[in-house]
mmCIF file of C-alpha atoms in Angstrom:
data_model
loop_
_atom_site.group_PDB
_atom_site.id
_atom_site.type_symbol
_atom_site.label_atom_id
_atom_site.label_comp_id
_atom_site.label_asym_id
_atom_site.label_seq_id
_atom_site.Cartn_x
_atom_site.Cartn_y
_atom_site.Cartn_z
ATOM 1 C CA MET C 1 -8.037 -48.646 -2.789
ATOM 2 C CA ARG C 2 -8.727 -45.010 -2.927
ATOM 3 C CA ARG C 3 -11.936 -43.186 -4.025
ATOM 4 C CA ILE C 4 -10.921 -39.768 -5.736
ATOM 5 C CA ARG C 5 -13.018 -37.151 -6.498
ATOM 6 C CA ILE C 6 -11.720 -34.767 -9.414
ATOM 7 C CA THR C 7 -13.138 -31.108 -10.628
ATOM 8 C CA VAL C 8 -12.630 -31.081 -14.256
ATOM 9 C CA ALA C 9 -12.955 -27.906 -16.476
ATOM 10 C CA TYR C 10 -13.161 -28.243 -20.288
ATOM 11 C CA ASP C 11 -13.684 -26.618 -23.823
ATOM 12 C CA GLY C 12 -16.687 -28.673 -25.138
ATOM 13 C CA GLY C 13 -15.809 -27.454 -28.657
ATOM 14 C CA PRO C 14 -13.236 -30.192 -29.898
ATOM 15 C CA PHE C 15 -15.353 -33.452 -28.477
ATOM 16 C CA HIS C 16 -18.616 -35.501 -28.831
ATOM 17 C CA GLY C 17 -19.996 -34.838 -25.171
ATOM 18 C CA TRP C 18 -18.771 -36.458 -21.722
ATOM 19 C CA GLN C 19 -20.007 -39.848 -22.495
ATOM 20 C CA ILE C 20 -17.293 -42.414 -23.985
ATOM 21 C CA GLN C 21 -18.368 -42.916 -27.301
ATOM 22 C CA PRO C 22 -16.351 -45.697 -29.667
ATOM 23 C CA ALA C 23 -13.854 -44.005 -32.025
ATOM 24 C CA LEU C 24 -14.837 -40.368 -30.937
ATOM 25 C CA PRO C 25 -12.887 -37.854 -28.840
ATOM 26 C CA THR C 26 -15.068 -37.706 -25.514
ATOM 27 C CA ILE C 27 -14.013 -36.064 -21.609
ATOM 28 C CA GLN C 28 -14.678 -39.424 -19.765
ATOM 29 C CA GLY C 29 -12.773 -41.378 -22.845
ATOM 30 C CA LEU C 30 -9.798 -39.330 -22.473
ATOM 31 C CA LEU C 31 -9.597 -39.282 -18.488
ATOM 32 C CA GLU C 32 -10.298 -43.501 -18.545
ATOM 33 C CA GLU C 33 -7.544 -43.707 -21.317
ATOM 34 C CA ILE C 34 -4.904 -41.735 -19.329
ATOM 35 C CA LEU C 35 -5.744 -43.246 -15.516
ATOM 36 C CA SER C 36 -5.953 -46.455 -16.976
ATOM 37 C CA GLY C 37 -2.336 -46.170 -18.261
ATOM 38 C CA MET C 38 -1.459 -44.841 -15.032
ATOM 39 C CA GLU C 39 -3.249 -47.794 -12.977
ATOM 40 C CA GLY C 40 -1.569 -50.588 -15.127
ATOM 41 C CA THR C 41 -5.580 -51.661 -15.504
ATOM 42 C CA ARG C 42 -9.050 -50.267 -16.672
ATOM 43 C CA VAL C 43 -10.161 -47.355 -14.546
ATOM 44 C CA HIS C 44 -14.048 -46.334 -14.839
ATOM 45 C CA VAL C 45 -14.418 -42.663 -14.531
ATOM 46 C CA ALA C 46 -17.992 -41.685 -13.570
ATOM 47 C CA GLY C 47 -19.320 -38.029 -13.685
ATOM 48 C CA SER C 48 -22.032 -35.870 -12.376
ATOM 49 C CA GLY C 49 -23.874 -36.243 -15.420
ATOM 50 C CA ARG C 50 -23.239 -36.242 -19.324
ATOM 51 C CA THR C 51 -22.812 -33.180 -20.940
ATOM 52 C CA ASP C 52 -23.355 -32.882 -24.640
ATOM 53 C CA ALA C 53 -21.189 -32.577 -27.646
ATOM 54 C CA GLY C 54 -19.874 -29.164 -27.799
ATOM 55 C CA VAL C 55 -21.128 -28.235 -24.058
ATOM 56 C CA HIS C 56 -18.615 -26.670 -21.835
ATOM 57 C CA ALA C 57 -17.956 -27.176 -18.265
ATOM 58 C CA LEU C 58 -16.439 -24.665 -15.554
ATOM 59 C CA GLU C 59 -16.761 -27.312 -12.739
ATOM 60 C CA GLN C 60 -17.688 -30.827 -13.899
ATOM 61 C CA VAL C 61 -17.229 -33.591 -11.101
ATOM 62 C CA ALA C 62 -16.051 -37.010 -11.399
ATOM 63 C CA ALA C 63 -14.878 -39.862 -9.282
ATOM 64 C CA PHE C 64 -12.936 -42.808 -9.767
ATOM 65 C CA THR C 65 -11.025 -45.763 -7.868
ATOM 66 C CA LEU C 66 -7.333 -46.179 -7.637
ATOM 67 C CA ALA C 67 -4.720 -48.673 -6.241
ATOM 68 C CA ASN C 68 -1.986 -46.256 -7.194
ATOM 69 C CA PRO C 69 -0.650 -44.500 -3.991
ATOM 70 C CA ILE C 70 0.318 -41.507 -6.471
ATOM 71 C CA PRO C 71 -0.050 -38.351 -4.197
ATOM 72 C CA LEU C 72 -3.102 -36.102 -4.954
ATOM 73 C CA GLU C 73 -1.262 -33.001 -6.183
ATOM 74 C CA ASN C 74 1.209 -34.863 -8.324
ATOM 75 C CA LEU C 75 -1.919 -37.081 -9.764
ATOM 76 C CA ARG C 76 -3.458 -34.077 -10.727
ATOM 77 C CA ARG C 77 -0.082 -32.909 -12.381
ATOM 78 C CA ALA C 78 0.467 -35.709 -13.895
ATOM 79 C CA VAL C 79 -3.049 -36.059 -15.610
ATOM 80 C CA ASN C 80 -2.875 -32.329 -16.955
ATOM 81 C CA ARG C 81 0.222 -33.174 -18.480
ATOM 82 C CA LEU C 82 -1.560 -36.115 -20.735
ATOM 83 C CA LEU C 83 -4.673 -34.178 -21.408
ATOM 84 C CA PRO C 84 -4.971 -31.805 -24.268
ATOM 85 C CA PRO C 85 -5.130 -27.932 -23.210
ATOM 86 C CA ALA C 86 -8.867 -28.102 -23.844
ATOM 87 C CA VAL C 87 -9.078 -30.169 -20.513
ATOM 88 C CA ARG C 88 -7.685 -29.510 -16.998
ATOM 89 C CA VAL C 89 -8.434 -31.137 -13.646
ATOM 90 C CA LEU C 90 -8.606 -28.334 -11.187
ATOM 91 C CA SER C 91 -8.409 -30.135 -8.301
ATOM 92 C CA ALA C 92 -8.383 -33.714 -6.690
ATOM 93 C CA GLY C 93 -9.346 -34.891 -3.254
ATOM 94 C CA GLU C 94 -9.893 -38.285 -1.794
ATOM 95 C CA VAL C 95 -13.270 -39.276 -0.627
ATOM 96 C CA ASP C 96 -15.590 -42.114 0.694
ATOM 97 C CA SER C 97 -15.545 -45.599 -0.847
ATOM 98 C CA ASP C 98 -19.339 -44.885 -2.056
ATOM 99 C CA PHE C 99 -18.741 -41.567 -3.302
ATOM 100 C CA HIS C 100 -21.046 -41.102 -6.731
ATOM 101 C CA PRO C 101 -21.073 -37.929 -8.255
ATOM 102 C CA ARG C 102 -24.062 -38.052 -10.005
ATOM 103 C CA PHE C 103 -26.380 -40.134 -7.601
ATOM 104 C CA GLN C 104 -25.115 -37.728 -4.399
ATOM 105 C CA ALA C 105 -25.420 -34.639 -6.561
ATOM 106 C CA LYS C 106 -28.093 -32.393 -4.600
ATOM 107 C CA ALA C 107 -28.045 -29.205 -7.104
ATOM 108 C CA LYS C 108 -26.534 -28.055 -10.692
ATOM 109 C CA THR C 109 -26.276 -24.501 -12.002
ATOM 110 C CA TYR C 110 -25.863 -24.020 -15.834
ATOM 111 C CA GLU C 111 -25.779 -21.123 -17.586
ATOM 112 C CA TYR C 112 -26.835 -19.948 -21.166
ATOM 113 C CA ARG C 113 -24.860 -17.418 -22.899
ATOM 114 C CA LEU C 114 -26.387 -15.405 -25.832
ATOM 115 C CA PHE C 115 -24.489 -12.676 -27.258
ATOM 116 C CA ARG C 116 -26.583 -9.596 -28.637
ATOM 117 C CA GLY C 117 -24.230 -7.312 -30.320
ATOM 118 C CA GLU C 118 -24.239 -6.923 -34.087
ATOM 119 C CA VAL C 119 -20.413 -8.088 -34.259
ATOM 120 C CA CYS C 120 -19.200 -10.909 -32.562
ATOM 121 C CA SER C 121 -15.529 -11.121 -31.585
ATOM 122 C CA PRO C 122 -13.870 -14.370 -33.241
ATOM 123 C CA PHE C 123 -12.280 -14.765 -29.928
ATOM 124 C CA GLU C 124 -16.036 -14.884 -28.299
ATOM 125 C CA TRP C 125 -17.762 -16.703 -31.004
ATOM 126 C CA PRO C 126 -16.990 -20.440 -29.875
ATOM 127 C CA TYR C 127 -18.581 -20.164 -26.177
ATOM 128 C CA VAL C 128 -21.882 -17.662 -27.233
ATOM 129 C CA HIS C 129 -24.764 -18.131 -29.427
ATOM 130 C CA HIS C 130 -24.472 -14.894 -31.534
ATOM 131 C CA TYR C 131 -28.230 -13.457 -31.779
ATOM 132 C CA PRO C 132 -28.072 -9.789 -32.604
ATOM 133 C CA PHE C 133 -31.611 -9.700 -33.887
ATOM 134 C CA LYS C 134 -34.456 -8.080 -32.042
ATOM 135 C CA LEU C 135 -36.013 -9.603 -28.816
ATOM 136 C CA ASP C 136 -38.275 -8.236 -26.295
ATOM 137 C CA GLU C 137 -35.681 -8.728 -23.546
ATOM 138 C CA ASP C 138 -38.317 -8.128 -20.794
ATOM 139 C CA CYS C 139 -40.667 -10.676 -22.318
ATOM 140 C CA MET C 140 -37.865 -13.527 -21.807
ATOM 141 C CA MET C 141 -37.125 -12.244 -18.104
ATOM 142 C CA GLN C 142 -40.488 -12.712 -17.437
ATOM 143 C CA LEU C 143 -40.797 -16.031 -19.071
ATOM 144 C CA ALA C 144 -37.478 -17.144 -17.296
ATOM 145 C CA HIS C 145 -39.196 -17.007 -13.848
ATOM 146 C CA THR C 146 -42.301 -19.118 -14.630
ATOM 147 C CA PHE C 147 -39.598 -22.207 -14.946
ATOM 148 C CA GLN C 148 -38.890 -22.099 -11.539
ATOM 149 C CA GLY C 149 -40.605 -24.922 -9.253
ATOM 150 C CA GLU C 150 -41.277 -28.480 -9.392
ATOM 151 C CA HIS C 151 -42.381 -29.008 -13.257
ATOM 152 C CA ASN C 152 -42.792 -32.589 -15.782
ATOM 153 C CA PHE C 153 -40.187 -30.978 -18.017
ATOM 154 C CA SER C 154 -41.335 -33.724 -20.551
ATOM 155 C CA ALA C 155 -42.001 -30.791 -23.189
ATOM 156 C CA PHE C 156 -38.445 -29.633 -22.990
ATOM 157 C CA ALA C 157 -36.483 -32.827 -23.455
ATOM 158 C CA ALA C 158 -35.084 -34.284 -26.205
ATOM 159 C CA ALA C 159 -35.258 -38.451 -26.746
ATOM 160 C CA ASP C 160 -32.871 -40.174 -24.316
ATOM 161 C CA ASP C 161 -31.728 -43.847 -24.531
ATOM 162 C CA ARG C 162 -32.835 -43.963 -20.769
ATOM 163 C CA ASP C 163 -36.296 -42.926 -21.627
ATOM 164 C CA ALA C 164 -37.175 -46.790 -21.884
ATOM 165 C CA GLU C 165 -36.548 -47.006 -18.142
ATOM 166 C CA GLY C 166 -39.725 -44.876 -17.564
ATOM 167 C CA LYS C 167 -38.410 -42.441 -15.034
ATOM 168 C CA SER C 168 -40.361 -39.555 -13.789
ATOM 169 C CA LYS C 169 -39.523 -36.271 -16.010
ATOM 170 C CA VAL C 170 -40.282 -34.277 -13.466
ATOM 171 C CA ARG C 171 -37.647 -31.932 -11.839
ATOM 172 C CA ALA C 172 -37.381 -29.187 -8.891
ATOM 173 C CA VAL C 173 -35.902 -25.756 -10.561
ATOM 174 C CA PHE C 174 -34.590 -23.798 -7.465
ATOM 175 C CA SER C 175 -33.724 -20.627 -9.824
ATOM 176 C CA SER C 176 -34.570 -19.546 -12.993
ATOM 177 C CA GLU C 177 -33.013 -16.194 -14.073
ATOM 178 C CA LEU C 178 -31.986 -13.947 -17.225
ATOM 179 C CA THR C 179 -29.934 -10.889 -16.942
ATOM 180 C CA ARG C 180 -28.012 -8.403 -19.105
ATOM 181 C CA SER C 181 -24.468 -8.325 -18.714
ATOM 182 C CA GLY C 182 -22.707 -5.921 -21.415
ATOM 183 C CA GLU C 183 -23.688 -7.153 -24.674
ATOM 184 C CA ARG C 184 -24.832 -10.576 -23.490
ATOM 185 C CA LEU C 185 -28.010 -12.105 -22.248
ATOM 186 C CA LEU C 186 -27.273 -14.487 -19.599
ATOM 187 C CA TYR C 187 -29.763 -17.385 -18.364
ATOM 188 C CA ARG C 188 -28.980 -19.028 -15.411
ATOM 189 C CA ILE C 189 -30.464 -22.115 -14.063
ATOM 190 C CA ARG C 190 -30.103 -24.410 -10.691
ATOM 191 C CA GLY C 191 -31.724 -27.361 -10.216
ATOM 192 C CA SER C 192 -31.780 -31.096 -8.851
ATOM 193 C CA GLY C 193 -31.380 -32.281 -12.127
ATOM 194 C CA PHE C 194 -31.847 -31.614 -15.922
ATOM 195 C CA LEU C 195 -33.025 -34.058 -18.619
ATOM 196 C CA LYS C 196 -31.654 -34.141 -22.126
ATOM 197 C CA HIS C 197 -31.268 -30.761 -23.904
ATOM 198 C CA MET C 198 -33.692 -29.211 -21.131
ATOM 199 C CA VAL C 199 -31.394 -26.351 -20.685
ATOM 200 C CA ARG C 200 -30.918 -25.476 -24.473
ATOM 201 C CA ASN C 201 -34.687 -26.133 -25.066
ATOM 202 C CA ILE C 202 -35.571 -23.867 -22.741
ATOM 203 C CA THR C 203 -33.749 -21.118 -23.845
ATOM 204 C CA GLY C 204 -34.728 -21.767 -27.363
ATOM 205 C CA THR C 205 -38.040 -21.102 -25.639
ATOM 206 C CA LEU C 206 -37.150 -17.850 -23.938
ATOM 207 C CA ILE C 207 -36.046 -16.952 -27.720
ATOM 208 C CA GLU C 208 -39.113 -17.770 -28.943
ATOM 209 C CA ALA C 209 -40.863 -15.545 -26.364
ATOM 210 C CA GLY C 210 -38.308 -12.709 -26.968
ATOM 211 C CA LYS C 211 -39.547 -12.835 -30.644
ATOM 212 C CA GLY C 212 -43.346 -12.232 -29.607
ATOM 213 C CA ASN C 213 -44.476 -16.173 -30.153
ATOM 214 C CA ILE C 214 -45.577 -16.819 -26.700
ATOM 215 C CA ALA C 215 -48.576 -15.007 -25.573
ATOM 216 C CA ASP C 216 -48.905 -16.194 -21.686
ATOM 217 C CA LEU C 217 -45.648 -15.581 -19.736
ATOM 218 C CA SER C 218 -47.162 -16.686 -16.651
ATOM 219 C CA ALA C 219 -47.400 -20.398 -17.170
ATOM 220 C CA LEU C 220 -45.022 -23.048 -18.685
ATOM 221 C CA PRO C 221 -45.401 -23.036 -22.804
ATOM 222 C CA ALA C 222 -46.791 -26.337 -23.883
ATOM 223 C CA LYS C 223 -44.281 -26.931 -26.407
ATOM 224 C CA SER C 224 -40.524 -26.062 -26.562
ATOM 225 C CA GLY C 225 -38.877 -23.845 -28.957
ATOM 226 C CA PRO C 226 -36.199 -24.723 -30.980
ATOM 227 C CA THR C 227 -32.879 -25.940 -29.084
ATOM 228 C CA ALA C 228 -30.308 -23.344 -28.866
ATOM 229 C CA PRO C 229 -26.707 -24.322 -29.816
ATOM 230 C CA ALA C 230 -24.612 -26.425 -27.262
ATOM 231 C CA LYS C 231 -22.044 -24.130 -27.877
ATOM 232 C CA GLY C 232 -23.401 -21.331 -25.551
ATOM 233 C CA LEU C 233 -24.466 -23.644 -22.414
ATOM 234 C CA PHE C 234 -21.987 -24.193 -19.415
ATOM 235 C CA LEU C 235 -22.082 -26.404 -16.653
ATOM 236 C CA VAL C 236 -21.476 -24.088 -13.812
ATOM 237 C CA SER C 237 -21.282 -26.056 -10.644
ATOM 238 C CA VAL C 238 -22.195 -29.599 -8.749
ATOM 239 C CA GLU C 239 -23.472 -29.062 -5.249
ATOM 240 C CA TYR C 240 -23.108 -31.951 -2.819
#
């Protein structure tokens, strides 16, 4: 048996997230259907994490076990032929039999894209949150740095079916930065792991700071701002 790691990019717009759901199109569901057909038996595809419905990925990492001896480059090509154009396998490689993309990940980086121009191109719109209204971007940048460090992010997490397990919601954020690039505001955060809706809730909180609704920019706010739309969020990379 071979343990194979793949890197996958996808446009999350047409999908109901990564995790397989009955009768709904998901990234995991598509990959498992294709690989199971190639293997002749059910193949489980494990991902580095569960991106929400509408969230995109530049480099999601996944892994599965196959008996099929197909060369890796042929495997990548075969899977891409069967996937819709919105999903691409970028690379494939063999790894140790115990490799797990979620449990062994050391860091993940996400980027949230805000478009600040008055008119947003229809070709840009599916991949940004269009917010042309007045914001104090300096305040937003100041608050962004406050999220760096180890904190309890309970206030910035949505309810999750894993909550019953009682696991800690303390996470280490290695970097948290908001920058301006042309008509875009880019919020990039790198950390040990992320809770459900955490990055979107932090982005919504930064917007509240930009609107002047957060007085103390030197500490984590006690509650989250509104959850920013999924379509502006990208999983950029996963580190091992």
